[in-house]
Amino acid sequence: MSKFWILVKQLYKQKIKAKSFIFSILLYLVVISCVMFWSDIKEALFSEEPLKVAVLNDTDADFKALFTSSADVEFSFPKENESKVEKKVKDGDLDAAIFIQDKAGSLVAEIATFNPLKFNDQQSLSSSIQYAGKLYEVQQLNLTAEQADKILQSETMITTKNLNKEAAGGKSEDEKSAGIGASMIVGFIIYGFVMSFLSMITTDVASEKGSRVLEVLLASIKPVTHFLAKLTGTFLLAVTQIVILFAVQSLLFILVDGGEKWDTVIEVINSLSAGYVAYVLAFLILTILLFLIMGALLGSLVSKVEESGQAMMPAMMVGVGGFYVLLSGMYSPDTILVKVCSYIPFTSGMVMPLRIGATDIAASEPMISLGILIVTVVLLFMLSLSFYKRSVLTYSTGGIIQKIKTVLKVTT
Amino acid sequence: MALVIQEVTKRYQNFVAVDNLSFTIEKGEIFGLIGQNGAGKTTTFRMILDLQETTAGTISWNGESIHAIDRDLLGYLPEERGIFPTMTVEDQLYFFGELRGRKKKELKEDVNYWIERFELEEKRKAKAETLSKGNQQKVQLIASFIHKPEFLILDEPFSGLDPVNKDLLKEAILFLKENGTTILFSSHQMENVEELCDHLCLLKRGVSLFSGSLLDLKKQYGKTKLTVRTDMAIEELTALPGVKDVTIGKEQYTLTLEDESYAKGIFDIVSKGDYIEKFSLDYLSLDEIFKDKVGGGNV
């Protein structure tokens, strides 16, 4: 076995057995499972009593069809008078009472509660009442049932047509929101991986340098070999984690609920284009590489392992910045900020998938962004390699800038 | 000649770490590099190990440039101790052995031998970070030569070891020498250098003050240290011909002579032709020579 692989093996074996590695896989599994199985979890843990609402209708119209009970709300239509119902609300037998009356041909309603309603419940009651109001107005016009129905059910068909032939075929709103959803998951995964493996490689290099093992190692291997072994080892760990994560998660989806969630996942994957998946993979791999190179370089600057947190701060900030841009893009993926960040190599991995999935962009844009990312990875790699040779044996104090200055000073 | 260092200089932007240094080490000998902190010992080692470039001069091993040789010929124990904190003692030794080109099977016998010799049997499966400082140092020392290097560099191998472990280490170094290993080591504990070294180089701020055999160095000063036990007063002794300095020790005086030729005359005066308990003329110890050379004359 060459020295390179001996180093890779040592790093891989050591880290894969580490508690933090196993723990982080478990953490990811828990987070993803919580999201996917939220409805089941909610049911199991927070099986709330449905909201009890009484509807007192003073008009001639029949609204029973509108106020249908569900798992969340249970409607009743008591024949009792207002004060009795109000007493029930006060006693807690009812959560709310809706009093509907006619006022000059229009519907007016009053919601009586003792404990204020939750925002969601309030909203859903309001919209039911609004709809009832519209129905009431229409009924006043003495239209036929079909006519009334047509007005109430009317919905304008909207299709999009892009006259720019170069732009990708316009996406429908549904496609765009699916794209946002998928990109959020992708962005979260990239962010999570980048942060954890950045920290792993920085700490690893820093601890070897801090414990002076590096000096012994470098007496028998070239710094280049060490640098490459660190990158390869950590990268293989990242790949291992991704594979384990996907395998276990898929298994979980297939086994739980008779594969119901698995069908959902397949459906989502089918709705994504092959190009999108290819871009996401390319951005994922390159972004991880980019941050690993930065991590190794920053780790080589510190004098002891305690300083590695401080050293990786700049890379962390950039990563967090990218993630926030991604979050801001959730509601409006077309802003200038998102566009600019989709080209910056350190953030493009998180932001560009969002633009590809959720906006109509020309095919050339992701390609250019990917090109910039590749060039940056190559340049940073070369730069780091030459700098690494000089920084791994230089011990200095002060901030990052000061350390870089010292390295340059004592090695030139 | 195994290692030849020829007019080697290492210059940084604003200071010279090693200045025009030359020395040679014969195959199979133990060579000591001595100097104060910052004298340039570690820089010299790093240049030999090709961890740092030389600004000028050449370093060769068996006639071949140090840049071109197989790195597995070398073994290195750095001054600042470094081992993998979470790796077990045994794994650590296998790792360094394999990294330097030996197969795990071949290593087994040596690993067992050295673990036993350095009394680490109980710690075999212990993580390095749980060991005492002395034990960590022993592990690292074994790691530095487990691959049987031809040339072993030990930077301050004795610092931090208790007397028992120091003896273990000395025996190990002599054992390696007997097996043909060339050893270069630095120390500022002169008694170790004196016991082990055949040749040495004295460094002061990057400049070599002396390079050659220990005996030659001592001969340079001659036998000028005279220890006597006498009833004479210090003033009387100081007034004797050829005496540069007198210090009072435990029931004895130590006289520094201008040169050894005065000794006989002093013996006659001090003994007065009678029995005398102690009159001993010696070479200066390496420690004293070192202080004289480096400190600029204050022995």
XYZ file of C-alpha atoms in Angstrom:
711
model
C 0.000 0.000 0.000
C 1.358 3.421 -0.841
C 1.940 6.007 1.866
C -0.988 7.975 0.499
C -3.443 5.120 1.058
C -1.979 4.283 4.453
C -2.773 7.849 5.523
C -6.232 7.768 3.955
C -6.982 4.452 5.636
C -5.796 5.723 9.000
C -7.967 8.844 8.788
C -10.972 6.905 7.522
C -10.730 4.164 10.133
C -10.246 6.617 12.940
C -13.123 8.920 12.003
C -15.674 6.329 11.000
C -15.503 4.840 14.474
C -15.778 8.253 16.095
C -18.896 8.907 18.095
C -19.440 12.242 16.384
C -19.615 10.600 12.964
C -22.209 8.040 14.027
C -24.086 10.641 16.010
C -24.328 13.011 13.080
C -25.810 10.264 10.878
C -28.389 9.570 13.561
C -29.145 13.257 13.861
C -29.759 13.578 10.132
C -31.997 10.513 10.196
C -34.002 11.922 13.071
C -34.413 15.321 11.406
C -35.427 13.917 8.018
C -37.742 11.352 9.588
C -39.378 14.014 11.743
C -40.106 16.087 8.668
C -41.389 13.182 6.622
C -43.414 11.526 9.329
C -44.612 14.748 10.933
C -48.296 14.018 10.462
C -47.961 10.602 12.099
C -45.841 11.981 14.900
C -48.277 14.799 15.478
C -51.139 12.366 15.680
C -49.298 10.100 18.072
C -47.992 12.803 20.382
C -50.422 15.654 20.181
C -53.798 13.968 19.597
C -55.826 17.091 20.321
C -59.503 17.168 20.861
C -61.185 18.760 17.878
C -62.325 22.341 18.294
C -66.003 22.407 19.316
C -67.876 25.156 17.568
C -71.592 25.850 17.685
C -73.200 27.638 14.732
C -76.398 29.621 15.436
C -78.001 30.595 12.231
C -80.719 33.295 12.376
C -81.245 33.440 8.612
C -83.361 31.238 6.416
C -80.409 29.933 4.465
C -78.954 26.536 5.197
C -75.238 26.557 5.825
C -74.862 23.093 7.289
C -73.132 21.883 4.140
C -70.497 24.595 4.543
C -69.653 23.903 8.149
C -68.692 20.254 7.877
C -66.904 18.707 10.790
C -63.375 17.444 10.357
C -60.600 16.020 12.528
C -59.761 19.568 13.585
C -63.161 21.147 14.048
C -66.471 19.713 15.183
C -69.469 21.835 14.251
C -72.841 21.609 15.955
C -76.058 23.401 15.170
C -77.949 23.714 18.473
C -81.498 25.018 18.600
C -80.922 26.728 21.953
C -80.952 30.482 22.358
C -77.928 32.747 22.316
C -77.392 33.105 26.054
C -77.462 29.385 26.665
C -74.879 28.795 23.994
C -72.748 31.610 25.380
C -72.920 29.989 28.783
C -71.672 26.748 27.282
C -68.744 28.646 25.811
C -67.997 30.173 29.176
C -68.238 26.786 30.893
C -65.849 25.306 28.414
C -68.331 22.894 26.836
C -67.782 24.738 23.582
C -64.614 26.387 22.285
C -66.450 28.941 20.171
C -69.875 29.928 18.958
C -70.677 31.605 15.662
C -73.802 33.774 15.506
C -74.956 34.388 11.959
C -77.545 37.063 11.189
C -78.945 38.922 8.274
C -78.330 42.656 8.167
C -79.758 44.565 5.237
C -79.477 41.611 2.906
C -75.904 40.797 3.869
C -74.544 38.256 6.277
C -72.968 39.370 9.543
C -71.316 36.953 11.928
C -69.920 37.116 15.414
C -67.479 34.645 16.862
C -67.798 34.287 20.611
C -65.023 32.666 22.566
C -63.877 32.402 26.153
C -60.274 31.436 25.480
C -58.890 33.202 22.398
C -58.690 30.945 19.368
C -55.423 29.874 17.813
C -54.467 31.836 14.729
C -54.967 28.865 12.403
C -58.400 28.021 13.780
C -59.448 31.633 13.611
C -58.375 31.808 9.990
C -60.187 28.654 8.969
C -63.422 29.750 10.692
C -63.181 33.164 9.055
C -62.771 31.720 5.621
C -65.728 29.393 6.100
C -67.818 32.367 7.197
C -66.623 34.457 4.263
C -67.645 31.721 1.900
C -71.010 31.440 3.594
C -71.401 35.196 3.162
C -70.785 34.989 -0.571
C -73.206 32.103 -0.918
C -75.810 34.058 0.976
C -75.424 37.083 -1.309
C -75.717 34.910 -4.390
C -78.806 33.257 -3.048
C -80.396 36.683 -2.592
C -80.132 37.212 -6.370
C -82.575 34.386 -6.962
C -80.323 32.599 -9.401
C -80.772 29.005 -10.379
C -78.624 26.487 -8.543
C -76.385 26.028 -11.614
C -75.922 29.753 -12.054
C -75.020 30.154 -8.412
C -72.685 27.246 -8.565
C -70.969 28.604 -11.664
C -70.233 31.913 -10.017
C -68.929 30.343 -6.867
C -66.863 27.684 -8.544
C -65.449 29.932 -11.241
C -61.690 29.816 -11.545
C -59.643 31.425 -14.289
C -57.360 29.083 -16.174
C -53.833 30.511 -16.361
C -51.126 29.126 -18.579
C -47.722 30.667 -19.285
C -46.039 31.092 -22.612
C -42.473 32.292 -22.898
C -41.666 34.015 -26.134
C -37.932 33.820 -25.542
C -36.950 30.604 -27.266
C -33.633 30.412 -25.427
C -35.220 30.372 -22.038
C -36.193 27.016 -20.656
C -39.841 26.143 -21.142
C -41.760 28.152 -18.572
C -42.490 26.266 -15.413
C -45.964 26.235 -13.961
C -46.537 27.517 -10.465
C -46.838 23.958 -9.202
C -43.527 22.977 -10.727
C -41.924 26.018 -9.202
C -43.152 25.314 -5.728
C -42.084 21.680 -6.057
C -38.694 23.029 -7.165
C -38.500 25.260 -4.105
C -39.337 22.327 -1.856
C -36.750 20.035 -3.402
C -34.133 22.798 -3.444
C -34.690 23.499 0.221
C -33.896 19.884 1.039
C -30.896 19.886 -1.303
C -29.658 23.185 0.148
C -30.063 21.908 3.672
C -28.128 18.727 2.842
C -25.307 20.665 1.148
C -25.154 23.097 4.050
C -25.133 20.325 6.635
C -22.452 18.317 4.880
C -20.274 21.283 4.090
C -20.346 22.499 7.685
C -19.705 19.150 9.321
C -16.923 18.052 6.991
C -15.326 21.490 6.932
C -15.115 21.279 10.667
C -13.860 17.691 10.540
C -10.946 18.385 8.202
C -9.955 21.658 9.881
C -9.915 20.057 13.302
C -8.066 17.009 12.024
C -5.276 18.961 10.360
C -5.125 21.346 13.313
C -4.896 18.536 15.849
C -2.109 16.806 13.911
C -0.263 20.064 13.663
C -0.952 20.948 17.278
C 0.163 17.552 18.583
C 3.264 17.757 16.352
C 2.474 14.413 14.773
C 2.574 16.269 11.507
C 6.278 16.917 11.856
C 6.913 13.184 12.190
C 4.609 12.418 9.290
C 6.198 15.009 7.050
C 9.622 13.543 7.694
C 8.511 10.557 5.666
C 5.870 11.917 3.311
C 5.602 15.037 1.219
C 3.191 17.759 2.354
C 1.380 17.321 -0.965
C 0.700 13.671 -0.154
C -0.525 14.604 3.297
C -2.801 17.318 1.914
C -4.260 14.999 -0.718
C -4.697 12.170 1.785
C -6.620 14.472 4.123
C -8.865 15.652 1.299
C -9.456 12.144 -0.014
C -10.037 10.590 3.395
C -12.505 13.247 4.476
C -14.226 13.206 1.111
C -14.639 9.428 1.309
C -16.116 9.867 4.770
C -18.590 12.387 3.392
C -19.550 9.972 0.606
C -19.896 7.155 3.133
C -22.161 9.276 5.256
C -24.305 10.248 2.281
C -24.629 6.616 1.178
C -25.478 5.332 4.661
C -27.932 8.148 5.141
C -29.761 7.502 1.892
C -29.743 3.742 2.341
C -31.081 3.814 5.887
C -33.585 6.533 5.133
C -34.885 4.726 2.051
C -35.223 1.533 4.030
C -37.151 3.435 6.675
C -39.502 4.882 4.075
C -40.059 1.487 2.468
C -40.720 -0.342 5.712
C -42.830 2.186 7.611
C -46.489 2.722 6.687
C -46.405 0.039 4.012
C -44.153 2.133 1.794
C -46.546 5.076 1.617
C -43.761 7.607 2.147
C -41.534 5.781 -0.315
C -44.188 6.328 -2.991
C -44.170 10.039 -2.173
C -40.383 10.122 -2.491
C -40.486 8.296 -5.831
C -43.144 10.709 -7.008
C -40.983 13.711 -6.088
C -37.917 12.190 -7.743
C -39.887 11.466 -10.888
C -41.093 15.034 -11.041
C -37.485 16.294 -10.966
C -35.700 16.487 -14.280
C -32.546 14.484 -14.896
C -30.696 17.733 -15.521
C -31.693 19.050 -12.122
C -30.439 15.929 -10.373
C -27.163 16.019 -12.316
C -26.596 19.669 -11.427
C -27.420 19.063 -7.794
C -24.918 16.202 -7.589
C -22.231 18.238 -9.348
C -22.801 21.224 -7.064
C -22.910 18.998 -3.977
C -19.608 17.279 -4.749
C -17.778 20.413 -5.854
C -19.018 22.520 -2.953
C -17.931 19.873 -0.448
C -14.518 19.733 -2.159
C -14.194 23.504 -2.130
C -14.909 23.732 1.567
C -12.643 20.769 2.343
C -9.735 22.484 0.618
C -10.435 25.653 2.572
C -10.741 23.634 5.772
C -7.406 21.885 5.292
C -5.716 25.152 4.482
C -7.190 26.947 7.485
C -6.351 24.003 9.729
C -2.737 24.143 8.597
C -2.490 27.721 9.808
C -3.261 27.194 13.465
C -0.730 26.315 16.136
C -2.978 24.226 18.332
C -6.255 22.456 17.956
C -8.065 24.909 20.225
C -7.648 27.555 17.573
C -9.340 25.560 14.843
C -12.761 27.014 15.655
C -11.421 30.492 15.154
C -9.605 29.421 11.989
C -12.641 27.946 10.264
C -14.800 30.939 11.130
C -14.375 32.678 7.741
C -15.420 29.545 5.848
C -18.301 28.999 8.268
C -19.542 32.557 7.770
C -19.568 32.130 4.009
C -21.469 28.860 4.365
C -24.034 30.339 6.739
C -24.377 33.337 4.398
C -25.205 31.027 1.501
C -27.747 29.197 3.588
C -29.522 32.421 4.554
C -29.666 33.521 0.944
C -31.253 30.156 0.190
C -33.820 30.719 2.952
C -34.602 34.190 1.644
C -35.122 32.620 -1.779
C -37.835 30.358 -0.444
C -40.415 33.109 -0.809
C -38.949 34.948 -3.756
C -36.384 32.985 -5.712
C -35.959 35.747 -8.293
C -34.263 38.470 -6.272
C -30.981 40.072 -7.302
C -29.333 38.718 -4.144
C -30.223 35.151 -5.066
C -29.042 35.718 -8.627
C -25.693 37.136 -7.556
C -25.112 34.431 -4.944
C -25.899 31.722 -7.463
C -22.673 32.643 -9.224
C -20.392 33.087 -6.205
C -18.520 29.786 -5.856
C -18.911 29.467 -2.081
C -22.680 29.987 -2.124
C -23.636 28.777 -5.598
C -23.896 25.157 -4.452
C -26.734 26.058 -2.134
C -28.396 28.792 -4.181
C -28.145 27.596 -7.787
C -30.260 24.429 -7.327
C -33.018 26.720 -6.078
C -32.823 28.846 -9.196
C -32.744 25.801 -11.470
C -35.695 24.218 -9.720
C -37.848 27.210 -8.955
C -37.278 29.822 -11.637
C -37.141 29.985 -15.393
C -33.480 30.431 -16.193
C -31.524 30.033 -19.370
C -29.667 26.737 -19.696
C -26.374 28.606 -19.879
C -26.675 30.140 -16.397
C -26.142 27.029 -14.251
C -23.425 25.962 -16.635
C -21.553 29.224 -16.191
C -21.979 29.012 -12.424
C -20.725 25.417 -12.395
C -17.799 26.479 -14.578
C -16.878 29.241 -12.117
C -17.105 26.742 -9.284
C -14.826 24.227 -11.043
C -12.240 26.894 -11.855
C -12.329 28.117 -8.246
C -11.856 24.606 -6.886
C -8.857 24.041 -9.165
C -7.290 27.432 -8.391
C -7.861 27.148 -4.668
C -6.450 23.635 -4.743
C -3.252 24.779 -6.419
C -2.914 27.787 -4.172
C -3.536 25.714 -1.054
C -1.035 23.097 -2.099
C 1.789 25.581 -2.385
C 0.763 27.366 0.787
C 0.209 24.179 2.781
C 3.838 23.132 2.340
C 4.869 26.323 4.049
C 2.210 26.656 6.704
C 2.169 23.154 8.209
C 5.457 23.617 10.026
C 5.088 27.267 10.942
C 3.760 27.976 14.396
C 2.600 31.487 15.192
C 0.181 33.439 17.303
C -2.429 36.042 16.435
C -5.389 36.074 14.070
C -5.652 34.402 10.696
C -4.238 37.348 8.786
C -1.330 37.560 11.212
C -0.687 33.834 10.788
C -0.667 34.121 7.005
C 1.798 37.010 7.259
C 4.058 34.971 9.546
C 3.996 32.003 7.183
C 4.968 34.225 4.284
C 7.650 35.903 6.346
C 9.419 32.801 7.628
C 9.241 30.788 4.463
C 10.362 33.262 1.851
C 31.206 9.206 5.505
C 27.471 8.874 5.871
C 26.148 12.384 6.368
C 27.974 15.388 5.013
C 26.776 18.888 5.730
C 28.687 21.379 3.696
C 28.565 25.138 4.180
C 24.857 25.088 4.850
C 23.069 28.374 5.498
C 19.429 28.988 6.297
C 18.394 32.602 6.031
C 14.957 34.045 6.685
C 13.853 37.512 5.687
C 15.490 39.211 8.601
C 17.627 36.695 10.387
C 20.059 33.868 9.825
C 19.094 30.635 11.596
C 22.078 28.589 10.469
C 25.247 30.202 9.193
C 27.707 28.354 6.999
C 27.492 25.137 8.982
C 29.692 22.165 8.092
C 30.123 18.798 9.769
C 30.276 15.139 8.880
C 28.949 12.038 10.567
C 30.557 8.648 10.058
C 28.415 5.608 9.467
C 27.365 3.924 12.700
C 28.459 6.677 15.052
C 26.551 8.794 17.515
C 26.877 12.496 16.843
C 25.719 15.207 19.204
C 24.516 18.610 18.155
C 24.582 20.894 21.115
C 23.569 24.457 21.607
C 21.189 26.675 23.526
C 17.571 27.188 22.584
C 17.459 29.008 19.274
C 20.959 27.902 18.284
C 19.635 26.373 15.055
C 19.545 22.692 16.013
C 15.954 22.031 14.983
C 16.385 24.049 11.785
C 19.414 21.920 10.933
C 17.416 18.746 11.545
C 14.577 20.012 9.423
C 16.943 20.755 6.579
C 18.425 17.275 6.812
C 14.892 15.865 6.777
C 14.068 18.005 3.758
C 11.279 19.683 5.704
C 12.903 23.026 5.008
C 14.956 24.216 2.076
C 18.524 25.296 2.577
C 19.353 28.819 1.499
C 22.859 27.733 0.507
C 25.103 24.694 0.853
C 24.586 20.979 0.359
C 23.547 18.060 2.518
C 24.261 14.535 1.353
C 23.764 11.008 2.645
C 26.184 8.331 1.409
C 27.227 10.676 -1.355
C 23.677 11.245 -2.562
C 21.823 14.537 -2.198
C 19.432 14.442 0.739
C 16.596 15.478 -1.599
C 17.059 12.343 -3.675
C 17.262 9.632 -1.021
C 14.516 7.262 0.047
C 12.884 8.970 3.015
C 12.322 5.664 4.745
C 16.050 5.527 5.501
C 15.447 8.256 8.053
C 13.901 8.188 11.468
C 12.939 11.308 13.375
C 11.918 12.157 16.904
C 10.940 15.825 17.050
C 11.577 17.968 20.080
C 7.900 18.642 20.671
C 6.313 15.290 21.267
C 3.738 14.215 18.734
C 1.626 11.094 18.593
C -1.992 10.469 17.663
C -3.863 11.058 20.925
C -6.735 8.659 20.276
C -4.757 5.800 18.749
C -3.610 2.893 20.883
C 0.077 2.355 21.577
C 0.226 -0.739 19.411
C -1.701 0.745 16.476
C 0.513 3.785 16.619
C 3.655 1.701 16.204
C 2.167 -0.354 13.375
C 0.963 2.791 11.651
C 4.354 4.495 11.682
C 6.078 1.266 10.682
C 3.758 0.739 7.746
C 3.936 4.357 6.739
C 7.671 3.925 6.449
C 7.499 0.964 4.189
C 7.401 -2.107 6.394
C 4.763 -4.823 6.281
C 2.571 -5.424 9.299
C 3.737 -9.043 9.581
C 7.396 -8.036 9.627
C 6.673 -5.388 12.214
C 5.017 -7.656 14.714
C 8.197 -9.061 16.194
C 9.835 -5.638 16.541
C 6.731 -4.036 18.001
C 6.506 -6.753 20.630
C 10.207 -6.551 21.360
C 10.254 -2.813 21.940
C 6.995 -2.697 23.866
C 8.475 -5.222 26.247
C 11.889 -3.571 26.398
C 10.379 -0.214 27.271
C 8.036 -1.776 29.828
C 4.857 -0.785 28.009
C 3.226 -4.216 27.974
C 0.264 -3.108 30.105
C -0.292 -0.045 27.984
C -0.330 -1.902 24.682
C -4.049 -1.285 24.083
C -4.250 2.051 25.876
C -4.922 5.244 23.977
C -1.858 7.439 23.759
C -3.562 10.398 25.449
C -4.109 8.336 28.598
C -0.388 7.626 29.054
C 1.965 9.540 31.293
C 4.288 12.003 29.600
C 7.268 9.694 29.992
C 5.384 6.753 28.490
C 4.168 8.873 25.589
C 7.742 9.789 24.920
C 8.801 6.172 24.945
C 6.055 5.321 22.453
C 7.137 8.105 20.203
C 10.735 7.096 20.439
C 9.905 3.527 19.398
C 7.765 4.933 16.585
C 10.739 6.908 15.305
C 12.893 3.799 14.720
C 10.397 0.931 14.423
C 11.043 0.855 10.666
C 14.780 0.258 11.276
C 16.150 3.431 9.732
C 19.773 3.732 8.702
C 19.915 7.228 10.075
C 18.055 8.329 13.191
C 17.614 11.927 14.275
C 16.603 12.512 17.886
C 15.758 16.065 18.927
C 16.141 16.371 22.699
C 15.299 12.723 23.408
C 16.093 12.968 27.106
C 13.991 15.937 28.112
C 11.216 15.021 30.504
C 12.418 11.487 31.267
C 13.088 10.254 34.793
C 16.510 8.693 35.563
C 15.263 5.108 35.106
C 13.759 5.852 31.727
C 16.806 7.879 30.771
C 18.903 4.768 31.272
C 16.451 2.710 29.209
C 16.776 5.253 26.440
C 20.578 5.362 26.622
C 20.733 1.584 26.394
C 18.376 1.626 23.453
C 20.480 4.224 21.643
C 23.625 2.149 22.183
C 21.748 -0.964 21.050
C 20.735 0.773 17.829
C 24.302 1.924 17.298
C 25.574 -1.627 17.677
C 23.093 -2.642 15.008
C 24.607 -0.148 12.624
C 22.265 2.819 12.948
C 23.851 6.224 12.546
C 22.429 8.564 15.165
C 22.346 12.335 15.329
C 20.907 13.831 18.456
C 20.624 17.134 20.197
C 20.537 17.798 23.863
C 21.301 20.473 26.314
C 21.941 17.943 29.037
C 25.662 17.632 28.559
C 26.198 14.528 30.641
C 24.142 12.541 28.124
C 26.135 13.912 25.232
C 29.384 13.151 26.994
C 28.354 9.569 27.677
C 27.013 8.752 24.252
C 28.681 10.858 21.600
C 31.724 10.048 19.555
C 31.697 13.374 17.800
C 29.845 16.580 18.297
C 29.143 20.028 16.960
C 28.705 23.083 19.154
C 26.254 25.642 17.813
C 25.777 29.223 18.900
C 23.163 31.335 17.139
C 23.519 29.330 13.963
C 27.311 29.407 13.916
C 29.415 26.316 14.544
C 31.922 26.952 17.348
C 33.451 23.522 17.201
C 32.983 20.362 15.216
C 34.933 17.183 15.784
C 35.642 14.542 18.390
C 34.812 15.102 22.020
C 38.376 14.337 23.024
C 39.756 16.909 20.588
C 37.465 19.496 22.077
C 38.626 18.671 25.552
C 42.230 18.703 24.481
C 41.749 22.209 23.146
C 41.218 23.305 26.724
C 43.705 20.867 28.182
C 43.619 19.531 31.697
C 42.992 22.784 33.471
C 40.541 21.742 36.133
C 42.213 20.941 39.392
C 40.322 19.673 42.408
C 42.162 19.628 45.732
C 41.337 18.990 49.362
C 43.626 21.077 51.528
C 43.784 23.216 54.678
C 45.126 26.167 52.726
C 43.042 29.340 52.595
C 41.398 30.465 49.372
C 43.644 33.560 49.250
C 46.735 31.405 49.347
C 45.448 29.219 46.542
C 44.476 32.191 44.407
C 48.003 33.565 44.806
C 49.598 30.407 43.413
C 51.300 30.690 40.006
C 49.140 29.751 37.009
C 45.831 29.863 38.930
C 43.145 31.819 37.147
C 40.278 31.231 39.461
C 39.293 29.341 42.607
C 35.860 28.193 43.718
C 34.938 26.602 47.014
C 33.077 23.306 46.878
C 32.163 20.721 49.485
C 35.363 20.194 51.496
C 37.371 20.967 48.406
C 38.512 23.705 46.092
C 38.285 23.720 42.337
C 41.075 25.637 40.653
C 41.073 26.744 37.080
C 44.584 26.768 35.688
C 46.016 28.761 32.853
C 47.359 25.490 31.489
C 48.201 22.051 32.780
C 51.929 22.660 33.075
C 51.368 24.573 36.337
C 49.831 21.522 38.001
C 53.048 19.913 39.122
C 54.310 23.079 40.804
C 51.000 23.500 42.598
C 51.101 19.878 43.769
C 54.448 20.465 45.380
C 53.219 23.539 47.211
C 49.902 22.094 48.330
C 51.182 18.677 49.389
C 54.445 19.967 50.873
C 55.861 16.553 50.068
C 53.301 14.941 52.361
C 50.262 12.680 52.006
C 47.313 14.442 50.352
C 43.700 13.229 50.320
C 42.689 14.649 46.978
C 44.542 16.177 44.077
C 42.874 15.590 40.779
C 43.704 17.150 37.411
C 41.003 16.746 34.762
C 39.784 17.921 31.428
C 36.948 20.390 31.715
C 33.547 18.756 31.590
C 31.564 19.281 28.423
C 29.174 21.367 30.439
C 31.961 23.756 31.416
C 33.363 23.888 27.903
C 29.869 24.561 26.576
C 29.340 27.414 29.013
C 32.729 28.816 28.146
C 32.203 28.607 24.420
C 28.633 29.765 24.346
C 28.701 32.098 27.286
C 31.906 33.757 26.065
C 34.402 32.850 28.781
C 32.546 32.644 32.082
C 33.273 29.123 33.190
